[in-house]
Amino acid sequence: MLGLGIESTAHTFSCAIIEKKGKKGKILSDVRKIYRPADGEGIHPREASRHHIENSSSVLFECLKEANITIKDLNLISYAAGPGLGPCLRVGAVVARSLASFYKIPIYPVNHAIGHIELGKLLTGATNPLVLLVSGGHTMLLAFLNKQWRVFGETLDITLGQLLDQFGRSIGFASPCGKNIEELASLSSNYVTLPYSVKGNDVSFSGLLSATKSIAKKSKIDACYSLQETAFAMISEVVERALSFTGKKELLIVGGVAANKRLSDMLQDVCKRHGSKFFAIPIQYAGDCGSQICWTGLLESEVKQGALLKDTLVIQSWRLDSVKVDY
Ligand code: AMP
Ligand code: MG
């Protein structure tokens, strides 16, 4: 089976081709173009969607060329139908729908967050993990039970990615800022006390954001270091409690923030204490990409026919714990 996956939920427009044989998947190509707002500014949905429109045909062309196939070789097309920014989501949906209707190829709307998880499982070999999804759009702790992903903790306000990006922008970086903050943090070991807010098994980051902005006036590197230490300790606490509660023997971390080495180190310590195996998605596939969407579409095709064109819409706030997973 050959699938094309299209991702356009936020900053990234990406197309990928995966070949599926049984339960194995081989990524033949994964091409991305990322919208970058001006320094200090966040994603502007209309500007990002314009970026996606302008780049969609070249990304698709390159992706087919790299995989050495033509559109007619495809068995299915999947696209990220949500959650995400409406204007951005619609670009991917329109490209997918146009190709599917013109070439008569089955089409699969895919939940973007489930895409992060399924690609993580494919690339790491984790089979029944507790999942930590930390990205621009999500901060969630999940485990699979009775055909659905169940939430064992999440953010009550902004996501971990938003915390890093909003703080990074306030000190002059361009979004996404996680990598810049990680680099600055590695230059300090001076911890300045910041608000630590875990409620039940949920986290809240907005107070931490305001307090970090105010200590950055004294030292940016101490602020980056203290921000990472505090936020990642909060995440580690809720992961540890969920590991203990669910008894899972695997922890899988996915999403753009999974690229952070300090976060991985802290979670590895937690796993050691609980005798659980630690899996992190390879950095190259941690952020948004077409492979996530493509692989999930291929998995869905095991149990479902393609969608009717009238059902190929977008859903901006499509929660992953509302999706039935039958494959
Ligand atoms: P995604 O929404 O999955 O594409 O993830 C994007 C998020 O990942 C943004 O908030 C980035 O700042 C964050 N990110 C990327 N690289 C790193 C890193 N090395 N450390 C922390 N956060 C990162
Ligand atoms: Mg994402």
XYZ file of C-alpha atoms and ligand atoms in Angstrom:
351
model
C 0.000 0.000 0.000
C 1.278 3.445 -0.910
C -0.106 6.447 0.952
C 0.277 10.210 0.648
C -0.165 12.207 3.886
C -0.737 15.965 3.995
C -0.084 18.059 7.126
C -1.117 21.725 7.376
C -2.517 22.235 10.902
C -0.334 25.211 11.924
C 3.162 26.375 10.885
C 4.118 23.416 8.682
C 2.976 22.378 5.228
C 4.250 18.870 4.592
C 3.645 15.941 2.249
C 4.972 12.439 2.820
C 4.800 9.058 1.114
C 4.887 5.826 3.115
C 4.866 2.275 1.819
C 2.994 -0.103 4.152
C 3.586 -3.852 4.098
C 1.648 -5.673 6.822
C 2.380 -3.829 10.065
C 5.605 -2.333 8.707
C 5.911 1.119 7.204
C 8.764 2.624 5.206
C 8.956 6.390 4.774
C 9.842 7.022 1.122
C 9.757 10.815 1.389
C 8.776 13.552 3.829
C 9.055 17.117 2.527
C 8.227 20.194 4.634
C 8.073 23.968 4.347
C 7.707 25.862 7.623
C 6.094 29.292 7.970
C 8.243 31.580 10.110
C 6.665 34.692 11.608
C 8.752 37.822 12.226
C 10.967 37.856 15.360
C 8.886 38.363 18.503
C 5.605 37.458 16.749
C 3.387 34.375 16.839
C 1.668 32.453 14.044
C -0.739 34.622 12.074
C -3.319 32.096 10.773
C -4.046 33.948 7.515
C -0.350 34.535 6.761
C 0.436 30.887 7.560
C -2.358 29.669 5.274
C -1.049 31.921 2.496
C 2.385 30.350 3.024
C 0.836 26.876 2.713
C -1.049 27.806 -0.475
C 2.114 29.201 -2.049
C 4.205 26.137 -1.165
C 1.706 23.291 -1.564
C 2.438 22.385 -5.181
C 6.257 22.475 -4.852
C 6.165 20.397 -1.630
C 3.860 17.827 -3.269
C 5.995 17.724 -6.422
C 9.232 17.231 -4.451
C 7.645 14.585 -2.248
C 6.516 12.502 -5.256
C 9.877 12.977 -6.958
C 11.866 11.886 -3.897
C 9.695 8.775 -3.496
C 10.044 8.137 -7.239
C 6.313 7.611 -7.787
C 3.419 9.377 -9.545
C 0.025 10.315 -8.085
C -1.567 7.415 -9.969
C 0.533 4.928 -7.949
C -1.145 6.031 -4.694
C -3.631 3.765 -2.907
C -4.855 6.479 -0.572
C -4.522 10.108 0.459
C -4.845 11.269 4.065
C -4.878 14.794 5.436
C -4.850 16.343 8.919
C -8.489 17.345 9.493
C -7.858 18.824 12.973
C -7.194 20.020 15.560
C -5.502 23.160 14.270
C -5.946 26.621 12.804
C -8.964 26.792 10.473
C -7.369 28.680 7.556
C -4.302 26.391 7.650
C -6.295 23.165 7.957
C -8.415 24.116 4.951
C -5.365 24.298 2.643
C -4.398 20.672 3.315
C -8.028 19.547 3.045
C -8.498 21.293 -0.305
C -5.284 19.826 -1.762
C -6.237 16.322 -0.547
C -9.837 16.594 -1.758
C -8.839 17.928 -5.186
C -6.332 15.124 -5.785
C -8.684 12.448 -4.414
C -11.640 13.527 -6.532
C -9.668 14.094 -9.749
C -7.649 10.849 -9.559
C -10.393 8.817 -7.792
C -8.207 7.861 -4.831
C -9.721 7.000 -1.391
C -9.369 9.879 1.089
C -8.924 9.687 4.900
C -9.345 12.651 7.300
C -6.894 12.057 10.167
C -6.659 13.428 13.708
C -3.316 15.261 13.890
C -2.611 14.329 17.530
C -3.192 10.642 16.841
C -0.759 11.072 13.932
C 1.978 12.138 16.383
C 1.337 9.009 18.487
C 1.057 6.442 15.677
C 4.249 7.599 13.962
C 5.983 7.518 17.361
C 4.920 3.906 17.840
C 6.019 2.950 14.323
C 9.468 4.534 14.607
C 10.305 3.466 18.168
C 8.639 0.039 18.328
C 6.716 0.937 21.523
C 3.637 -1.309 21.696
C 1.519 -0.343 24.720
C 2.956 2.900 26.076
C 1.910 5.693 28.340
C 2.213 8.595 25.864
C 3.403 12.109 26.619
C 2.332 14.397 23.757
C 4.074 17.762 24.101
C 3.885 20.140 21.145
C 2.711 23.576 20.071
C -0.921 22.463 20.260
C -0.883 19.777 22.971
C 0.279 18.899 26.460
C -1.365 15.580 27.243
C -0.635 12.332 28.982
C -2.460 9.389 27.406
C -2.962 5.648 27.593
C -4.949 3.421 25.253
C -7.953 1.531 26.621
C -11.015 -0.003 24.913
C -10.378 1.449 21.431
C -9.770 5.004 22.607
C -6.901 7.125 23.893
C -7.724 8.163 27.478
C -6.351 11.325 29.048
C -4.420 10.917 32.315
C -3.416 14.546 32.635
C -3.262 17.674 30.483
C -2.641 21.399 30.605
C -5.328 23.598 32.094
C -4.236 26.635 30.089
C -1.350 26.999 27.594
C 0.647 24.057 26.198
C 4.310 23.364 26.936
C 5.185 24.454 23.377
C 3.230 27.703 23.800
C 4.986 28.342 27.119
C 8.395 28.042 25.448
C 7.383 29.959 22.320
C 5.623 32.809 24.145
C 8.532 33.237 26.531
C 11.049 32.958 23.676
C 9.226 35.646 21.698
C 9.222 37.946 24.723
C 13.040 37.851 24.734
C 13.243 38.432 20.978
C 13.372 34.985 19.346
C 11.227 33.961 16.367
C 8.722 31.135 16.871
C 9.263 28.218 17.311
C 11.725 29.041 20.145
C 12.170 25.717 22.024
C 15.598 25.029 20.532
C 16.873 28.584 21.249
C 15.724 28.289 24.871
C 17.384 24.884 25.211
C 20.678 26.356 23.954
C 20.560 29.339 26.333
C 19.506 27.106 29.251
C 22.618 24.948 28.778
C 24.764 28.004 29.624
C 23.372 28.354 33.169
C 23.005 26.263 36.308
C 21.659 29.054 38.480
C 18.113 28.128 39.469
C 15.778 31.006 40.302
C 12.605 29.882 42.072
C 9.514 30.012 39.828
C 5.824 29.052 40.352
C 5.303 25.287 40.183
C 1.682 24.455 39.469
C 0.433 20.850 39.363
C -3.283 20.395 40.074
C -4.351 16.780 40.502
C -2.609 15.298 37.500
C -2.980 18.413 35.345
C -0.507 21.247 34.894
C -0.905 25.005 34.543
C 1.788 27.103 32.870
C 0.404 30.660 32.624
C 1.721 31.834 36.031
C 5.106 30.320 35.209
C 5.175 32.239 31.926
C 4.535 35.626 33.597
C 7.079 34.983 36.358
C 9.772 33.850 33.888
C 9.250 36.988 31.808
C 9.931 39.106 34.884
C 13.145 37.282 35.943
C 14.455 37.461 32.334
C 15.005 41.199 32.858
C 17.946 40.247 35.131
C 19.403 37.278 33.223
C 18.044 35.595 30.090
C 20.138 32.461 30.506
C 19.106 31.947 34.156
C 15.480 32.507 33.103
C 15.730 29.882 30.309
C 17.402 27.393 32.656
C 14.890 27.941 35.468
C 11.932 27.818 33.078
C 13.028 24.444 31.670
C 13.799 22.994 35.108
C 10.422 24.054 36.520
C 8.202 23.125 33.577
C 9.946 19.792 32.955
C 9.828 18.901 36.679
C 6.050 19.509 36.616
C 5.735 17.248 33.568
C 7.956 14.595 35.189
C 5.798 14.599 38.327
C 2.565 13.926 36.419
C 4.269 11.325 34.215
C 5.559 9.532 37.314
C 2.122 9.494 38.931
C 0.500 8.196 35.725
C 3.159 5.485 35.311
C 2.529 4.386 38.845
C -1.273 4.441 38.395
C -1.427 2.695 35.000
C 1.484 0.318 35.647
C 2.635 0.845 32.034
C 6.034 -0.606 31.255
C 6.684 1.841 28.384
C 6.754 5.634 28.156
C 6.676 7.239 24.689
C 7.294 10.953 24.219
C 6.104 12.594 20.989
C 5.517 16.150 19.682
C 7.962 18.961 18.901
C 9.118 19.386 22.516
C 10.236 15.720 22.497
C 13.351 17.065 20.739
C 14.507 18.551 24.066
C 17.436 16.646 25.607
C 16.906 17.896 29.182
C 13.265 16.783 29.168
C 14.295 13.336 27.882
C 16.962 13.037 30.591
C 14.474 13.847 33.346
C 11.900 11.397 31.990
C 14.520 8.696 31.634
C 15.216 9.009 35.368
C 11.493 8.631 36.088
C 11.346 5.506 33.899
C 14.346 3.978 35.659
C 12.597 4.350 39.019
C 9.514 2.534 37.666
C 11.249 -0.158 35.622
C 9.665 1.246 32.455
C 11.298 1.511 29.041
C 11.766 5.020 27.633
C 11.063 5.785 23.968
C 11.429 9.177 22.273
C 10.411 9.786 18.688
C 13.504 10.554 16.537
C 14.060 14.342 16.517
C 13.541 14.571 12.744
C 9.949 13.338 13.162
C 9.127 14.979 16.527
C 7.541 18.111 15.016
C 4.579 18.236 12.627
C 5.118 16.295 9.408
C 3.245 14.485 6.639
C 4.513 11.060 7.770
C 2.368 11.270 10.923
C -0.756 11.793 8.864
C 0.197 9.312 6.151
C 0.893 6.434 8.550
C -2.358 6.998 10.479
C -4.340 7.044 7.213
C -2.699 3.758 6.190
C -3.611 2.209 9.565
C -7.223 3.406 9.228
C -7.464 1.855 5.773
C -7.093 -1.565 7.457
C -10.607 -1.201 8.891
C -12.329 1.623 7.002
C -13.282 2.639 3.470
C -12.208 6.125 2.379
C -14.502 9.016 3.381
C -17.203 10.494 1.158
C -16.061 13.852 -0.228
C -18.891 15.623 1.627
C -17.357 14.347 4.897
C -13.857 15.635 4.198
C -14.184 18.760 6.273
C -11.921 20.234 8.969
C -12.597 20.347 12.726
C -10.539 23.010 14.507
C -10.942 21.602 18.020
C -11.075 17.858 17.359
C -10.000 16.137 20.599
C -8.111 12.881 20.158
C -9.945 11.231 23.054
C -13.178 11.472 21.035
C -11.806 9.294 18.199
C -12.644 5.558 17.984
C -9.524 3.598 17.021
C -10.469 0.226 15.503
C -7.267 -0.910 13.785
P 4.870 20.683 16.883
O 3.651 21.503 17.201
O 4.728 19.227 17.206
O 5.426 20.910 15.502
O 6.020 21.196 17.892
C 6.457 22.519 17.870
C 6.903 22.906 19.247
O 8.092 22.176 19.618
C 7.259 24.374 19.366
O 6.602 24.918 20.489
C 8.768 24.371 19.544
O 9.252 25.470 20.302
C 8.992 23.055 20.266
N 10.385 22.566 20.145
C 11.071 22.263 19.025
N 12.352 21.903 19.341
C 12.459 21.975 20.695
C 13.511 21.737 21.645
N 14.728 21.343 21.250
N 13.240 21.927 22.957
C 12.005 22.320 23.362
N 10.988 22.565 22.526
C 11.191 22.385 21.206
Mg 1.703 18.852 16.269
